[in-house]
mmCIF file of C-alpha atoms and ligand atoms in Angstrom:
data_model
loop_
_atom_site.group_PDB
_atom_site.id
_atom_site.type_symbol
_atom_site.label_atom_id
_atom_site.label_comp_id
_atom_site.label_asym_id
_atom_site.label_seq_id
_atom_site.Cartn_x
_atom_site.Cartn_y
_atom_site.Cartn_z
ATOM 1 C CA MET D 1 0.000 0.000 0.000
ATOM 2 C CA ALA D 2 1.166 3.499 -0.746
ATOM 3 C CA GLN D 3 0.727 4.549 2.859
ATOM 4 C CA THR D 4 3.597 2.317 3.970
ATOM 5 C CA THR D 5 6.017 3.035 1.100
ATOM 6 C CA PRO D 6 9.054 4.679 2.788
ATOM 7 C CA ASN D 7 9.287 8.000 0.979
ATOM 8 C CA HIS D 8 5.530 8.524 0.768
ATOM 9 C CA THR D 9 5.359 11.248 3.359
ATOM 10 C CA GLN D 10 3.293 13.976 1.774
ATOM 11 C CA THR D 11 -0.278 14.164 3.023
ATOM 12 C CA VAL D 12 -2.880 14.764 0.333
ATOM 13 C CA SER D 13 -6.590 15.515 0.590
ATOM 14 C CA GLY D 14 -8.659 13.731 -1.989
ATOM 15 C CA TRP D 15 -11.801 11.813 -2.737
ATOM 16 C CA ALA D 16 -12.024 8.060 -3.156
ATOM 17 C CA ALA D 17 -14.427 5.206 -3.757
ATOM 18 C CA LEU D 18 -13.950 2.683 -0.965
ATOM 19 C CA ASP D 19 -16.032 -0.149 -2.405
ATOM 20 C CA ASN D 20 -18.139 -1.050 -5.434
ATOM 21 C CA SER D 21 -21.083 1.030 -4.285
ATOM 22 C CA GLY D 22 -19.097 3.593 -6.255
ATOM 23 C CA LYS D 23 -19.788 6.279 -3.653
ATOM 24 C CA ILE D 24 -17.045 8.859 -3.457
ATOM 25 C CA THR D 25 -16.005 10.103 -0.003
ATOM 26 C CA PRO D 26 -13.285 12.449 1.262
ATOM 27 C CA TYR D 27 -10.071 10.499 1.672
ATOM 28 C CA THR D 28 -6.649 11.454 3.012
ATOM 29 C CA PHE D 29 -3.604 9.606 1.714
ATOM 30 C CA LYS D 30 0.142 9.913 1.123
ATOM 31 C CA ARG D 31 2.120 10.674 -2.002
ATOM 32 C CA ARG D 32 5.843 10.283 -2.615
ATOM 33 C CA GLU D 33 8.336 13.096 -2.102
ATOM 34 C CA ASN D 34 9.209 14.973 -5.280
ATOM 35 C CA GLY D 35 12.008 12.898 -6.894
ATOM 36 C CA VAL D 36 14.725 14.117 -9.253
ATOM 37 C CA ASP D 37 12.613 13.437 -12.360
ATOM 38 C CA ASP D 38 9.354 14.541 -10.773
ATOM 39 C CA VAL D 39 7.192 17.596 -10.779
ATOM 40 C CA THR D 40 4.673 18.432 -8.078
ATOM 41 C CA ILE D 41 1.420 19.925 -9.278
ATOM 42 C CA GLU D 42 -1.224 21.794 -7.357
ATOM 43 C CA ILE D 43 -4.354 20.395 -8.981
ATOM 44 C CA LEU D 44 -6.897 23.005 -10.047
ATOM 45 C CA TYR D 45 -9.348 20.952 -12.104
ATOM 46 C CA CYS D 46 -10.050 17.313 -12.840
ATOM 47 C CA GLY D 47 -12.567 15.982 -15.357
ATOM 48 C CA ILE D 48 -14.943 13.145 -14.514
ATOM 49 C CA CYS D 49 -14.408 10.563 -17.253
ATOM 50 C CA HIS D 50 -16.807 7.654 -17.674
ATOM 51 C CA THR D 51 -13.786 5.458 -16.961
ATOM 52 C CA ASP D 52 -13.785 6.883 -13.408
ATOM 53 C CA LEU D 53 -17.304 5.566 -13.052
ATOM 54 C CA HIS D 54 -16.298 2.134 -14.415
ATOM 55 C CA TYR D 55 -13.463 1.973 -11.848
ATOM 56 C CA ALA D 56 -15.487 3.360 -8.925
ATOM 57 C CA LYS D 57 -18.110 0.674 -9.475
ATOM 58 C CA ASP D 58 -15.569 -2.025 -10.393
ATOM 59 C CA ASP D 59 -17.322 -2.625 -13.732
ATOM 60 C CA TRP D 60 -14.180 -4.290 -15.104
ATOM 61 C CA GLY D 61 -13.328 -6.344 -11.988
ATOM 62 C CA ILE D 62 -9.858 -4.766 -11.625
ATOM 63 C CA THR D 63 -10.374 -1.973 -9.100
ATOM 64 C CA MET D 64 -8.022 -1.826 -6.105
ATOM 65 C CA TYR D 65 -9.935 0.017 -3.388
ATOM 66 C CA PRO D 66 -9.656 2.657 -2.137
ATOM 67 C CA VAL D 67 -9.479 4.165 -5.612
ATOM 68 C CA VAL D 68 -8.872 7.899 -6.082
ATOM 69 C CA PRO D 69 -10.083 8.418 -9.670
ATOM 70 C CA GLY D 70 -9.209 11.222 -12.062
ATOM 71 C CA HIS D 71 -7.009 11.361 -15.143
ATOM 72 C CA GLU D 72 -8.015 14.650 -16.728
ATOM 73 C CA ILE D 73 -5.886 16.867 -14.544
ATOM 74 C CA THR D 74 -4.824 20.479 -14.946
ATOM 75 C CA GLY D 75 -2.850 22.490 -12.434
ATOM 76 C CA VAL D 76 0.218 24.547 -11.690
ATOM 77 C CA ILE D 77 3.722 23.244 -11.058
ATOM 78 C CA THR D 78 4.870 23.983 -7.520
ATOM 79 C CA LYS D 79 8.101 21.994 -7.370
ATOM 80 C CA ILE D 80 10.556 20.418 -9.814
ATOM 81 C CA GLY D 81 13.260 17.787 -9.380
ATOM 82 C CA SER D 82 16.913 18.406 -10.205
ATOM 83 C CA ASN D 83 16.693 16.516 -13.539
ATOM 84 C CA VAL D 84 13.600 18.343 -14.729
ATOM 85 C CA SER D 85 14.176 20.451 -17.806
ATOM 86 C CA LYS D 86 10.745 20.392 -19.409
ATOM 87 C CA PHE D 87 9.000 22.494 -16.749
ATOM 88 C CA LYS D 88 9.570 25.290 -14.280
ATOM 89 C CA VAL D 89 7.692 26.311 -11.171
ATOM 90 C CA GLY D 90 4.532 28.204 -12.112
ATOM 91 C CA ASP D 91 3.988 26.401 -15.428
ATOM 92 C CA ARG D 92 0.482 25.314 -16.413
ATOM 93 C CA ALA D 93 0.557 21.561 -16.641
ATOM 94 C CA GLY D 94 -1.683 18.660 -17.555
ATOM 95 C CA ILE D 95 -1.690 14.984 -16.638
ATOM 96 C CA GLY D 96 -3.708 12.347 -18.424
ATOM 97 C CA CYS D 97 -3.943 8.593 -17.963
ATOM 98 C CA LEU D 98 -0.267 7.604 -17.896
ATOM 99 C CA ALA D 99 1.922 7.402 -14.785
ATOM 100 C CA SER D 100 4.760 5.171 -15.973
ATOM 101 C CA SER D 101 5.905 2.679 -18.615
ATOM 102 C CA CYS D 102 9.033 0.569 -19.104
ATOM 103 C CA LEU D 103 10.869 3.244 -21.174
ATOM 104 C CA GLU D 104 12.862 0.485 -22.887
ATOM 105 C CA CYS D 105 10.578 -1.403 -25.255
ATOM 106 C CA ASP D 106 10.176 -0.502 -28.925
ATOM 107 C CA LEU D 107 6.790 1.056 -28.228
ATOM 108 C CA CYS D 108 8.132 3.314 -25.470
ATOM 109 C CA LYS D 109 11.058 4.303 -27.711
ATOM 110 C CA ASP D 110 8.611 5.113 -30.488
ATOM 111 C CA SER D 111 6.507 7.441 -28.265
ATOM 112 C CA GLN D 112 3.729 4.869 -28.124
ATOM 113 C CA GLU D 113 4.158 4.189 -24.415
ATOM 114 C CA ASN D 114 0.373 3.935 -24.164
ATOM 115 C CA TYR D 115 0.816 0.437 -25.653
ATOM 116 C CA CYS D 116 3.756 -0.563 -23.412
ATOM 117 C CA ASP D 117 3.227 -3.915 -21.745
ATOM 118 C CA ASN D 118 4.272 -2.392 -18.433
ATOM 119 C CA LEU D 119 2.100 0.660 -18.713
ATOM 120 C CA GLN D 120 0.775 1.959 -15.403
ATOM 121 C CA PHE D 121 -2.100 4.358 -15.118
ATOM 122 C CA THR D 122 -2.489 7.588 -13.156
ATOM 123 C CA TYR D 123 -4.802 5.777 -10.775
ATOM 124 C CA ASN D 124 -5.318 2.125 -9.926
ATOM 125 C CA GLY D 125 -1.822 1.491 -11.273
ATOM 126 C CA ILE D 126 1.386 0.315 -9.614
ATOM 127 C CA PHE D 127 4.200 2.832 -9.902
ATOM 128 C CA TRP D 128 7.919 2.032 -10.286
ATOM 129 C CA ASP D 129 8.368 2.170 -6.494
ATOM 130 C CA GLY D 130 5.614 -0.393 -5.941
ATOM 131 C CA SER D 131 3.051 2.079 -4.654
ATOM 132 C CA ILE D 132 -0.517 2.203 -5.873
ATOM 133 C CA THR D 133 -1.239 5.291 -7.933
ATOM 134 C CA TYR D 134 -3.918 7.772 -6.910
ATOM 135 C CA GLY D 135 -5.527 10.129 -9.400
ATOM 136 C CA GLY D 136 -6.673 13.681 -9.776
ATOM 137 C CA TYR D 137 -9.634 13.817 -7.406
ATOM 138 C CA SER D 138 -7.132 15.338 -4.975
ATOM 139 C CA ASN D 139 -5.388 18.607 -4.261
ATOM 140 C CA MET D 140 -1.886 17.702 -5.432
ATOM 141 C CA ILE D 141 -0.005 15.109 -7.426
ATOM 142 C CA VAL D 142 3.617 14.130 -7.942
ATOM 143 C CA ALA D 143 4.385 12.909 -11.449
ATOM 144 C CA ASP D 144 7.405 11.963 -13.514
ATOM 145 C CA GLN D 145 7.964 14.821 -15.968
ATOM 146 C CA ARG D 146 7.912 12.372 -18.888
ATOM 147 C CA TYR D 147 4.165 11.920 -18.385
ATOM 148 C CA VAL D 148 3.254 15.582 -17.974
ATOM 149 C CA VAL D 149 2.301 18.018 -20.743
ATOM 150 C CA HIS D 150 2.088 21.783 -21.097
ATOM 151 C CA VAL D 151 -1.320 23.427 -21.250
ATOM 152 C CA PRO D 152 -1.331 26.254 -23.836
ATOM 153 C CA GLU D 153 -1.671 29.716 -22.289
ATOM 154 C CA ASN D 154 -4.881 30.565 -24.151
ATOM 155 C CA LEU D 155 -6.835 27.528 -22.964
ATOM 156 C CA PRO D 156 -8.878 27.834 -19.759
ATOM 157 C CA MET D 157 -7.740 25.262 -17.204
ATOM 158 C CA ASP D 158 -11.253 23.920 -16.529
ATOM 159 C CA SER D 159 -12.419 23.332 -20.089
ATOM 160 C CA ALA D 160 -8.968 22.107 -21.160
ATOM 161 C CA ALA D 161 -8.831 19.382 -18.499
ATOM 162 C CA PRO D 162 -10.923 16.774 -20.382
ATOM 163 C CA LEU D 163 -8.602 17.056 -23.366
ATOM 164 C CA LEU D 164 -6.079 15.033 -21.338
ATOM 165 C CA CYS D 165 -8.197 11.890 -21.734
ATOM 166 C CA ALA D 166 -11.346 12.506 -23.784
ATOM 167 C CA GLY D 167 -9.411 14.673 -26.237
ATOM 168 C CA ILE D 168 -6.411 12.456 -26.858
ATOM 169 C CA THR D 169 -8.570 9.320 -26.980
ATOM 170 C CA VAL D 170 -10.483 10.562 -30.011
ATOM 171 C CA PHE D 171 -7.579 12.513 -31.529
ATOM 172 C CA THR D 172 -5.316 9.481 -31.938
ATOM 173 C CA PRO D 173 -7.637 7.243 -33.974
ATOM 174 C CA MET D 174 -8.709 10.216 -36.080
ATOM 175 C CA LYS D 175 -5.066 10.953 -36.850
ATOM 176 C CA ASP D 176 -4.162 7.285 -37.401
ATOM 177 C CA ASN D 177 -6.984 6.985 -39.925
ATOM 178 C CA ASP D 178 -5.909 10.085 -41.798
ATOM 179 C CA MET D 179 -8.965 12.105 -40.815
ATOM 180 C CA LEU D 180 -7.051 15.198 -39.702
ATOM 181 C CA ASN D 181 -5.733 15.714 -43.174
ATOM 182 C CA SER D 182 -8.747 14.941 -45.336
ATOM 183 C CA PRO D 183 -11.187 17.853 -45.408
ATOM 184 C CA GLY D 184 -14.583 16.893 -46.750
ATOM 185 C CA LYS D 185 -14.367 13.266 -45.600
ATOM 186 C CA LYS D 186 -17.301 11.917 -43.680
ATOM 187 C CA LEU D 187 -16.844 11.172 -40.002
ATOM 188 C CA GLY D 188 -19.415 9.409 -37.834
ATOM 189 C CA VAL D 189 -19.325 9.819 -34.061
ATOM 190 C CA VAL D 190 -21.306 7.240 -32.087
ATOM 191 C CA GLY D 191 -22.329 8.493 -28.625
ATOM 192 C CA LEU D 192 -22.418 12.199 -27.876
ATOM 193 C CA GLY D 193 -20.840 12.307 -24.424
ATOM 194 C CA GLY D 194 -17.463 13.457 -23.104
ATOM 195 C CA LEU D 195 -15.401 11.736 -25.781
ATOM 196 C CA GLY D 196 -17.942 12.119 -28.569
ATOM 197 C CA HIS D 197 -18.390 15.861 -28.286
ATOM 198 C CA VAL D 198 -14.631 16.428 -28.581
ATOM 199 C CA ALA D 199 -14.558 14.174 -31.649
ATOM 200 C CA VAL D 200 -17.223 16.401 -33.229
ATOM 201 C CA LYS D 201 -15.161 19.501 -32.423
ATOM 202 C CA PHE D 202 -11.987 17.984 -33.876
ATOM 203 C CA GLY D 203 -13.919 16.862 -36.940
ATOM 204 C CA LYS D 204 -15.206 20.366 -37.591
ATOM 205 C CA ALA D 205 -11.815 21.970 -36.864
ATOM 206 C CA PHE D 206 -10.233 19.726 -39.496
ATOM 207 C CA GLY D 207 -12.881 20.326 -42.153
ATOM 208 C CA LEU D 208 -14.734 17.022 -41.971
ATOM 209 C CA HIS D 209 -18.408 16.400 -42.570
ATOM 210 C CA VAL D 210 -19.556 15.149 -39.162
ATOM 211 C CA THR D 211 -22.563 12.953 -38.422
ATOM 212 C CA VAL D 212 -23.515 12.139 -34.844
ATOM 213 C CA ILE D 213 -25.117 8.743 -34.241
ATOM 214 C CA SER D 214 -26.959 8.933 -30.943
ATOM 215 C CA THR D 215 -29.588 7.255 -28.789
ATOM 216 C CA SER D 216 -30.727 10.697 -27.579
ATOM 217 C CA PRO D 217 -32.990 12.628 -29.988
ATOM 218 C CA SER D 218 -32.870 15.510 -27.492
ATOM 219 C CA LYS D 219 -29.211 16.103 -28.371
ATOM 220 C CA GLU D 220 -29.824 16.810 -32.076
ATOM 221 C CA ARG D 221 -30.397 20.530 -31.912
ATOM 222 C CA GLU D 222 -27.401 21.410 -29.804
ATOM 223 C CA ALA D 223 -25.211 18.936 -31.666
ATOM 224 C CA LYS D 224 -25.892 20.936 -34.810
ATOM 225 C CA GLU D 225 -26.177 24.449 -33.385
ATOM 226 C CA ARG D 226 -23.530 24.386 -30.690
ATOM 227 C CA LEU D 227 -21.072 21.780 -31.877
ATOM 228 C CA GLY D 228 -21.532 22.291 -35.607
ATOM 229 C CA ALA D 229 -22.455 18.710 -36.499
ATOM 230 C CA ASP D 230 -23.672 18.395 -40.083
ATOM 231 C CA GLY D 231 -25.875 15.372 -39.592
ATOM 232 C CA PHE D 232 -27.600 13.538 -36.756
ATOM 233 C CA ILE D 233 -28.891 9.986 -36.845
ATOM 234 C CA VAL D 234 -30.977 8.536 -34.043
ATOM 235 C CA SER D 235 -29.632 4.999 -33.835
ATOM 236 C CA THR D 236 -32.946 3.547 -32.658
ATOM 237 C CA ASP D 237 -34.773 4.980 -35.696
ATOM 238 C CA THR D 238 -34.574 2.288 -38.400
ATOM 239 C CA GLU D 239 -35.570 4.671 -41.172
ATOM 240 C CA GLN D 240 -32.808 7.142 -40.339
ATOM 241 C CA MET D 241 -30.307 4.287 -40.086
ATOM 242 C CA GLU D 242 -31.436 3.004 -43.491
ATOM 243 C CA VAL D 243 -30.931 6.419 -45.110
ATOM 244 C CA GLY D 244 -27.465 6.642 -43.536
ATOM 245 C CA LYS D 245 -26.212 3.339 -44.967
ATOM 246 C CA ARG D 246 -22.870 3.462 -46.823
ATOM 247 C CA THR D 247 -22.409 7.193 -46.281
ATOM 248 C CA LEU D 248 -19.463 7.452 -43.865
ATOM 249 C CA ASP D 249 -15.704 7.054 -44.360
ATOM 250 C CA PHE D 250 -14.770 6.511 -40.721
ATOM 251 C CA ILE D 251 -16.631 6.015 -37.468
ATOM 252 C CA ILE D 252 -15.442 6.488 -33.924
ATOM 253 C CA ASP D 253 -17.577 4.605 -31.399
ATOM 254 C CA THR D 254 -17.430 6.133 -27.908
ATOM 255 C CA VAL D 255 -20.375 4.337 -26.305
ATOM 256 C CA SER D 256 -19.855 3.159 -22.724
ATOM 257 C CA ALA D 257 -22.533 0.435 -22.826
ATOM 258 C CA PRO D 258 -22.715 -2.864 -24.751
ATOM 259 C CA HIS D 259 -24.391 -2.556 -28.152
ATOM 260 C CA SER D 260 -24.272 -4.145 -31.580
ATOM 261 C CA LEU D 261 -21.644 -2.829 -33.973
ATOM 262 C CA GLY D 262 -23.537 -4.236 -36.968
ATOM 263 C CA PRO D 263 -25.868 -1.265 -37.542
ATOM 264 C CA MET D 264 -22.913 1.142 -37.139
ATOM 265 C CA LEU D 265 -20.837 -0.790 -39.680
ATOM 266 C CA ASP D 266 -23.678 -0.571 -42.182
ATOM 267 C CA LEU D 267 -23.282 3.220 -42.091
ATOM 268 C CA LEU D 268 -19.733 2.914 -43.442
ATOM 269 C CA LYS D 269 -18.849 3.056 -47.093
ATOM 270 C CA VAL D 270 -17.146 -0.012 -48.577
ATOM 271 C CA LYS D 271 -13.659 -0.364 -47.003
ATOM 272 C CA GLY D 272 -14.597 2.013 -44.181
ATOM 273 C CA THR D 273 -13.198 1.652 -40.679
ATOM 274 C CA LEU D 274 -14.877 1.754 -37.280
ATOM 275 C CA ALA D 275 -12.606 2.568 -34.350
ATOM 276 C CA VAL D 276 -13.866 1.494 -30.950
ATOM 277 C CA VAL D 277 -12.772 3.633 -28.014
ATOM 278 C CA GLY D 278 -15.692 2.996 -25.641
ATOM 279 C CA ALA D 279 -15.042 0.307 -23.055
ATOM 280 C CA PRO D 280 -18.289 -1.433 -22.082
ATOM 281 C CA ALA D 281 -17.983 -4.078 -19.379
ATOM 282 C CA LYS D 282 -19.545 -6.715 -21.651
ATOM 283 C CA PRO D 283 -18.509 -7.710 -25.214
ATOM 284 C CA PHE D 284 -19.956 -6.020 -28.266
ATOM 285 C CA GLU D 285 -22.124 -7.898 -30.696
ATOM 286 C CA LEU D 286 -20.177 -8.060 -33.953
ATOM 287 C CA PRO D 287 -22.117 -9.696 -36.810
ATOM 288 C CA SER D 288 -19.975 -10.810 -39.720
ATOM 289 C CA PHE D 289 -22.126 -9.781 -42.686
ATOM 290 C CA PRO D 290 -21.628 -6.006 -42.425
ATOM 291 C CA LEU D 291 -17.886 -6.717 -42.298
ATOM 292 C CA LEU D 292 -17.902 -9.109 -45.253
ATOM 293 C CA PHE D 293 -20.216 -7.227 -47.574
ATOM 294 C CA GLY D 294 -18.479 -3.923 -47.014
ATOM 295 C CA LYS D 295 -14.855 -5.071 -46.657
ATOM 296 C CA ARG D 296 -14.965 -3.063 -43.454
ATOM 297 C CA ALA D 297 -12.613 -3.080 -40.485
ATOM 298 C CA VAL D 298 -13.109 -2.705 -36.746
ATOM 299 C CA LYS D 299 -10.165 -1.600 -34.656
ATOM 300 C CA GLY D 300 -9.513 -0.233 -31.187
ATOM 301 C CA SER D 301 -7.403 2.479 -29.641
ATOM 302 C CA ILE D 302 -6.327 3.428 -26.124
ATOM 303 C CA ILE D 303 -5.674 7.100 -25.286
ATOM 304 C CA GLY D 304 -2.406 8.275 -26.930
ATOM 305 C CA GLY D 305 1.305 8.672 -26.213
ATOM 306 C CA ILE D 306 2.643 11.712 -24.372
ATOM 307 C CA LYS D 307 4.278 13.234 -27.462
ATOM 308 C CA GLU D 308 0.973 12.980 -29.292
ATOM 309 C CA THR D 309 -0.912 14.343 -26.284
ATOM 310 C CA GLN D 310 1.294 17.444 -26.361
ATOM 311 C CA GLU D 311 0.751 17.736 -30.119
ATOM 312 C CA MET D 312 -3.009 17.563 -29.533
ATOM 313 C CA MET D 313 -2.876 20.152 -26.725
ATOM 314 C CA ASP D 314 -0.907 22.512 -28.966
ATOM 315 C CA LEU D 315 -3.373 22.031 -31.825
ATOM 316 C CA CYS D 316 -6.226 22.764 -29.416
ATOM 317 C CA GLY D 317 -4.397 25.923 -28.402
ATOM 318 C CA LYS D 318 -3.979 26.910 -32.050
ATOM 319 C CA HIS D 319 -7.610 26.208 -32.977
ATOM 320 C CA ASN D 320 -9.005 27.299 -29.604
ATOM 321 C CA ILE D 321 -10.634 23.935 -28.986
ATOM 322 C CA THR D 322 -11.879 23.306 -25.473
ATOM 323 C CA CYS D 323 -14.510 21.038 -23.981
ATOM 324 C CA ASP D 324 -18.060 21.966 -23.042
ATOM 325 C CA VAL D 325 -17.953 21.497 -19.303
ATOM 326 C CA GLU D 326 -20.120 21.739 -16.242
ATOM 327 C CA VAL D 327 -17.872 22.682 -13.339
ATOM 328 C CA VAL D 328 -18.799 21.187 -9.954
ATOM 329 C CA THR D 329 -17.437 21.548 -6.441
ATOM 330 C CA PRO D 330 -16.030 18.398 -4.791
ATOM 331 C CA ASP D 331 -19.122 17.968 -2.598
ATOM 332 C CA LYS D 332 -21.084 17.390 -5.822
ATOM 333 C CA ILE D 333 -18.933 14.548 -7.205
ATOM 334 C CA ASN D 334 -21.491 11.861 -6.350
ATOM 335 C CA GLU D 335 -24.333 13.846 -7.875
ATOM 336 C CA ALA D 336 -22.261 14.407 -11.013
ATOM 337 C CA MET D 337 -21.386 10.716 -11.267
ATOM 338 C CA GLN D 338 -25.014 9.715 -10.885
ATOM 339 C CA ARG D 339 -25.959 12.124 -13.653
ATOM 340 C CA LEU D 340 -23.118 10.805 -15.826
ATOM 341 C CA ALA D 341 -24.415 7.247 -15.304
ATOM 342 C CA LYS D 342 -27.834 8.442 -16.476
ATOM 343 C CA ASN D 343 -26.391 10.095 -19.573
ATOM 344 C CA ASP D 344 -27.305 13.523 -18.201
ATOM 345 C CA VAL D 345 -24.245 15.670 -18.896
ATOM 346 C CA ARG D 346 -23.388 18.326 -21.467
ATOM 347 C CA TYR D 347 -20.710 17.115 -22.015
ATOM 348 C CA ARG D 348 -18.187 16.730 -19.245
ATOM 349 C CA PHE D 349 -18.245 17.337 -15.514
ATOM 350 C CA VAL D 350 -15.069 18.942 -14.239
ATOM 351 C CA ILE D 351 -14.265 19.184 -10.540
ATOM 352 C CA ASP D 352 -13.045 22.548 -9.256
ATOM 353 C CA ILE D 353 -10.746 20.965 -6.710
ATOM 354 C CA ALA D 354 -10.478 23.977 -4.388
ATOM 355 C CA GLY D 355 -14.100 24.975 -4.979
ATOM 356 C CA LYS D 356 -16.324 25.491 -1.973
ATOM 357 C CA SER D 357 -19.937 24.403 -1.837
ATOM 358 C CA SER D 358 -22.387 27.229 -2.582
ATOM 359 C CA GLU D 359 -24.862 25.770 -0.070
ATOM 360 C CA HIS D 360 -24.702 26.962 3.524
HETATM 361 P P1 NAP E 1 -20.035 9.518 -21.550
HETATM 362 O O1 NAP E 1 -19.755 10.949 -21.403
HETATM 363 O O2 NAP E 1 -20.964 8.854 -20.595
HETATM 364 O O3 NAP E 1 -20.551 9.264 -23.055
HETATM 365 C C1 NAP E 1 -20.943 8.015 -23.522
HETATM 366 C C2 NAP E 1 -22.091 8.191 -24.512
HETATM 367 O O4 NAP E 1 -22.493 6.879 -24.923
HETATM 368 C C3 NAP E 1 -23.333 8.812 -23.933
HETATM 369 O O5 NAP E 1 -23.291 10.200 -23.954
HETATM 370 C C4 NAP E 1 -24.416 8.269 -24.828
HETATM 371 O O6 NAP E 1 -24.478 9.040 -26.035
HETATM 372 C C5 NAP E 1 -23.903 6.915 -25.198
HETATM 373 N N1 NAP E 1 -24.541 5.889 -24.365
HETATM 374 C C6 NAP E 1 -24.535 5.776 -23.026
HETATM 375 N N2 NAP E 1 -25.255 4.706 -22.620
HETATM 376 C C7 NAP E 1 -25.696 4.125 -23.732
HETATM 377 C C8 NAP E 1 -26.453 2.972 -23.991
HETATM 378 N N3 NAP E 1 -26.926 2.206 -22.986
HETATM 379 N N4 NAP E 1 -26.690 2.632 -25.275
HETATM 380 C C9 NAP E 1 -26.224 3.395 -26.259
HETATM 381 N N5 NAP E 1 -25.516 4.524 -26.073
HETATM 382 C C10 NAP E 1 -25.242 4.873 -24.832
HETATM 383 O O7 NAP E 1 -18.692 8.657 -21.478
HETATM 384 P P2 NAP E 1 -17.201 9.062 -21.955
HETATM 385 O O8 NAP E 1 -16.478 9.644 -20.809
HETATM 386 O O9 NAP E 1 -17.285 9.771 -23.241
HETATM 387 O O10 NAP E 1 -16.577 7.596 -22.154
HETATM 388 C C11 NAP E 1 -17.136 6.713 -23.094
HETATM 389 C C12 NAP E 1 -16.484 5.343 -23.006
HETATM 390 O O11 NAP E 1 -15.131 5.443 -23.450
HETATM 391 C C13 NAP E 1 -16.419 4.751 -21.598
HETATM 392 O O12 NAP E 1 -16.673 3.365 -21.690
HETATM 393 C C14 NAP E 1 -14.985 5.010 -21.176
HETATM 394 O O13 NAP E 1 -14.515 4.096 -20.218
HETATM 395 C C15 NAP E 1 -14.268 4.826 -22.493
HETATM 396 N N6 NAP E 1 -12.960 5.479 -22.591
HETATM 397 C C16 NAP E 1 -12.023 4.855 -23.350
HETATM 398 C C17 NAP E 1 -10.798 5.455 -23.526
HETATM 399 C C18 NAP E 1 -9.780 4.825 -24.409
HETATM 400 O O14 NAP E 1 -8.605 5.147 -24.291
HETATM 401 N N7 NAP E 1 -10.162 3.961 -25.319
HETATM 402 C C19 NAP E 1 -10.512 6.685 -22.912
HETATM 403 C C20 NAP E 1 -11.512 7.287 -22.164
HETATM 404 C C21 NAP E 1 -12.738 6.695 -22.014
HETATM 405 P P3 NAP E 1 -25.888 9.314 -26.786
HETATM 406 O O15 NAP E 1 -26.792 9.928 -25.765
HETATM 407 O O16 NAP E 1 -25.494 10.241 -27.865
HETATM 408 O O17 NAP E 1 -26.367 7.989 -27.271
HETATM 409 ZN ZN1 ZN E 2 -10.748 8.950 -19.255
#
């Protein structure tokens, strides 16, 4: 346990789930001293990713309680180690999902450490020193500088926070599938939540024709008016799905719940690709005919490497892309998570870590 690791002497106030009820409660714990390669960050904001909900409730059967979630972290550097050259005290910094990796394998050397076999996450991971990692639902974090990025000066720290996970998770497959360089191509985004709404924004920033495929008819108007989506298909409406067949070049599926990929594949043109980034606890249904008759491909993608995360942050700075967020104080984390579970968020909750409750 981190509490007994020798150099873990810094007391941190945070919020944790203690069991699979998923309820988040205030939780005090220890972090390591700032090492030579480390930076210490005063956390200002942390997004509430659906992954936090999966972990809090142990949806995937891998949660080590108590779990302090949070991997969409922005804050200010308060201390740097003697080897740190990338940052100085006072810098605006961001931390996403990665806490460590082996640094030696071909993937790490190729800036794809997000696929390293020894990858450890910002929370519910096991760091190099053997301690369990605790995430951003807390007032400070110590991180190896290799896994920290700069937040561009023009981006607000609250609405930039979700870029660290939601942003990079949709950016990478879009880039890998040549969608950032192909204006006019047709992108489909399945699920208009935290990840999905950033995918729409990236799509529009890079000149794509963007169609949202959603279970929520109530999201159509704002998807078009606020996010600039060109099309909107209600996935439960068979007529709309029929009209949409063979129209899209690439689909990114962000849905957090099990569903059939067949109807989504039918929306792709021949040789189109569907990239899955959502992580439902149960397997997808994947019928073979839409694959066969359209020579289509299904692939997956997990977040992105640090180099690419910085590239994405810089592009967001250049294009002024931020997330649509609802900022909550820490006493409202449970309420926010319940609303997230009910698909009632436009489009990301972000915790104002130092924020005080407005209720007296
Ligand atoms: P989110 O904000 O809850 O969005 C998910 C969206 O999926 C919802 O807004 C909803 O969109 C749709 N949806 C929800 N329940 C559904 C259901 N029962 N049937 C059909 N559609 C449903 O979640 P998020 O934070 O974007 O995360 C989405 C998923 O990606 C989670 O599973 C998360 O763990 C995973 N994730 C993966 C990575 C990665 O690296 N691959 C990174 C981060 C998150 P509509 O209302 O439009 O239908
Ligand atoms: Zn996430």
